[in-house]
Amino acid sequence: GAGVSQSPSNKVTEKGKDVELRCDPISGHTALYWYRQSLGQGLEFLIYFQGNSAPDKSGLPSDRFSAERTGGSVSTLTIQRTQQEDSAVYLCASSLLRANEQFFGPGTRLTVL
Amino acid sequence: GENVEQHPSTLSVQEGDSAVIKCTYSDSASNYFPWYKQELGKGPQLIIDIRSNVGEKKDQRIAVTLNKTAKHFSLHITETQPEDSAVYFCAASKIGNQFYFGTGTSLTVIP
């Protein structure tokens, strides 16, 4: 079946602009996660949506970052007033609620000039 | 919160040799430890995982060991092949929650 998809695959933007990154999880997966992978670094947790519960936003690095999940499916990560340090690969993952394995998408590579 | 450390950051082995990657974690409440393989330009893919009630798990050439007392776990790849070359990440979590990842190991298998 279809895996997790993310769009765009690459995004180049100018410092100060807003960007939106999209994640389509696997159908039926009620848990959705966003991670950030900076060059040479591990994956940094950003935000977690679990079913109808309030999202866990504890990993968001600043108030310029926000995410929403509409209808319990598609999620959008928004970065306002982008900075050069926001340049990274943003990965989305989904899983069955309270299950172990997270399935990752291919990521969006964001470059802020 | 949880802190996961991973070593080494880079590893080169000859084809056919074994590779071992080690991780430590800080939160004794963590009970799920997956290992992911990430190839260039792709998202990470689960290769093996272990729960805290098990000390060792094996799947063909890949095995994972867990020492709960010492709070460390290791990935073992035997009979390495060139297609094993990738970046490997360990992670720790409480089941159903976000993963805390190590910083990754870039494995190169030399033919």
PDB file of C-alpha atoms in Angstrom, chain A residues 42-110:
ATOM      1  CA  GLY A  42      20.135  12.938  14.526  1.00  0.00           C
ATOM      2  CA  LEU A  43      16.416  13.352  14.227  1.00  0.00           C
ATOM      3  CA  GLU A  44      14.990  16.002  16.523  1.00  0.00           C
ATOM      4  CA  PHE A  45      11.388  15.581  17.657  1.00  0.00           C
ATOM      5  CA  LEU A  46       9.162  18.559  16.882  1.00  0.00           C
ATOM      6  CA  ILE A  47       5.486  17.728  17.427  1.00  0.00           C
ATOM      7  CA  TYR A  48       3.204  14.713  17.873  1.00  0.00           C
ATOM      8  CA  PHE A  49      -0.478  14.303  17.053  1.00  0.00           C
ATOM      9  CA  GLN A  50      -2.246  11.385  18.715  1.00  0.00           C
ATOM     10  CA  GLY A  51      -5.793  10.735  17.616  1.00  0.00           C
ATOM     11  CA  ASN A  52      -8.138  13.430  18.890  1.00  0.00           C
ATOM     12  CA  SER A  53      -5.929  14.416  21.822  1.00  0.00           C
ATOM     13  CA  ALA A  54      -4.202  17.772  22.090  1.00  0.00           C
ATOM     14  CA  PRO A  55      -0.881  17.612  20.236  1.00  0.00           C
ATOM     15  CA  ASP A  56       2.417  17.348  22.093  1.00  0.00           C
ATOM     16  CA  LYS A  57       4.227  20.503  20.971  1.00  0.00           C
ATOM     17  CA  SER A  58       7.118  20.181  23.401  1.00  0.00           C
ATOM     18  CA  GLY A  59       9.724  19.804  20.662  1.00  0.00           C
ATOM     19  CA  LEU A  60       8.908  22.938  18.658  1.00  0.00           C
ATOM     20  CA  PRO A  61      12.041  25.141  18.811  1.00  0.00           C
ATOM     21  CA  SER A  62      10.295  28.503  18.715  1.00  0.00           C
ATOM     22  CA  ASP A  63       6.908  30.136  18.263  1.00  0.00           C
ATOM     23  CA  ARG A  64       7.718  30.537  14.568  1.00  0.00           C
ATOM     24  CA  PHE A  65       6.949  26.838  14.213  1.00  0.00           C
ATOM     25  CA  SER A  66       3.403  25.503  14.221  1.00  0.00           C
ATOM     26  CA  ALA A  67       1.584  22.476  12.885  1.00  0.00           C
ATOM     27  CA  GLU A  68      -1.953  21.368  12.396  1.00  0.00           C
ATOM     28  CA  ARG A  69      -3.660  18.188  11.424  1.00  0.00           C
ATOM     29  CA  THR A  70      -6.996  18.523   9.706  1.00  0.00           C
ATOM     30  CA  GLY A  71      -9.585  15.769   9.779  1.00  0.00           C
ATOM     31  CA  GLY A  72      -7.207  13.439  11.541  1.00  0.00           C
ATOM     32  CA  SER A  73      -5.228  12.865   8.365  1.00  0.00           C
ATOM     33  CA  VAL A  74      -3.081  15.372   6.475  1.00  0.00           C
ATOM     34  CA  SER A  75      -0.724  17.542   8.515  1.00  0.00           C
ATOM     35  CA  THR A  76       0.925  20.837   7.670  1.00  0.00           C
ATOM     36  CA  LEU A  77       4.055  22.161   9.390  1.00  0.00           C
ATOM     37  CA  THR A  78       4.378  25.931   9.056  1.00  0.00           C
ATOM     38  CA  ILE A  79       7.538  27.897   9.676  1.00  0.00           C
ATOM     39  CA  GLN A  80       7.067  31.656   9.811  1.00  0.00           C
ATOM     40  CA  ARG A  81       9.788  34.228   9.139  1.00  0.00           C
ATOM     41  CA  THR A  82      12.292  31.511   8.214  1.00  0.00           C
ATOM     42  CA  GLN A  83      15.882  31.792   9.382  1.00  0.00           C
ATOM     43  CA  GLN A  84      18.995  30.178   7.910  1.00  0.00           C
ATOM     44  CA  GLU A  85      19.241  27.850  10.903  1.00  0.00           C
ATOM     45  CA  ASP A  86      15.864  26.395   9.888  1.00  0.00           C
ATOM     46  CA  SER A  87      17.587  24.740   6.927  1.00  0.00           C
ATOM     47  CA  ALA A  88      17.205  20.991   7.425  1.00  0.00           C
ATOM     48  CA  VAL A  89      15.302  17.941   6.270  1.00  0.00           C
ATOM     49  CA  TYR A  90      11.847  17.795   7.838  1.00  0.00           C
ATOM     50  CA  LEU A  91      10.575  14.253   8.271  1.00  0.00           C
ATOM     51  CA  CYS A  92       7.073  13.112   8.981  1.00  0.00           C
ATOM     52  CA  ALA A  93       6.165   9.717  10.419  1.00  0.00           C
ATOM     53  CA  SER A  94       2.903   7.978  11.201  1.00  0.00           C
ATOM     54  CA  SER A  95       1.876   4.974  13.241  1.00  0.00           C
ATOM     55  CA  LEU A  96      -1.133   3.147  14.510  1.00  0.00           C
ATOM     56  CA  LEU A  97      -2.271   4.652  17.802  1.00  0.00           C
ATOM     57  CA  ARG A  98      -0.170   3.425  20.708  1.00  0.00           C
ATOM     58  CA  ALA A  99       1.744   1.130  18.379  1.00  0.00           C
ATOM     59  CA  ASN A 100       5.471   0.742  18.167  1.00  0.00           C
ATOM     60  CA  GLU A 101       6.670   1.185  14.621  1.00  0.00           C
ATOM     61  CA  GLN A 102       6.737   4.624  13.053  1.00  0.00           C
ATOM     62  CA  PHE A 103       6.762   4.765   9.270  1.00  0.00           C
ATOM     63  CA  PHE A 104       8.706   7.665   7.841  1.00  0.00           C
ATOM     64  CA  GLY A 105       8.153   9.698   4.712  1.00  0.00           C
ATOM     65  CA  PRO A 106      11.011  10.724   2.396  1.00  0.00           C
ATOM     66  CA  GLY A 107      11.269  14.169   3.953  1.00  0.00           C
ATOM     67  CA  THR A 108      11.260  17.755   2.711  1.00  0.00           C
ATOM     68  CA  ARG A 109      14.658  19.375   2.311  1.00  0.00           C
ATOM     69  CA  LEU A 110      14.306  23.033   3.289  1.00  0.00           C
TER      70      LEU A 110
END
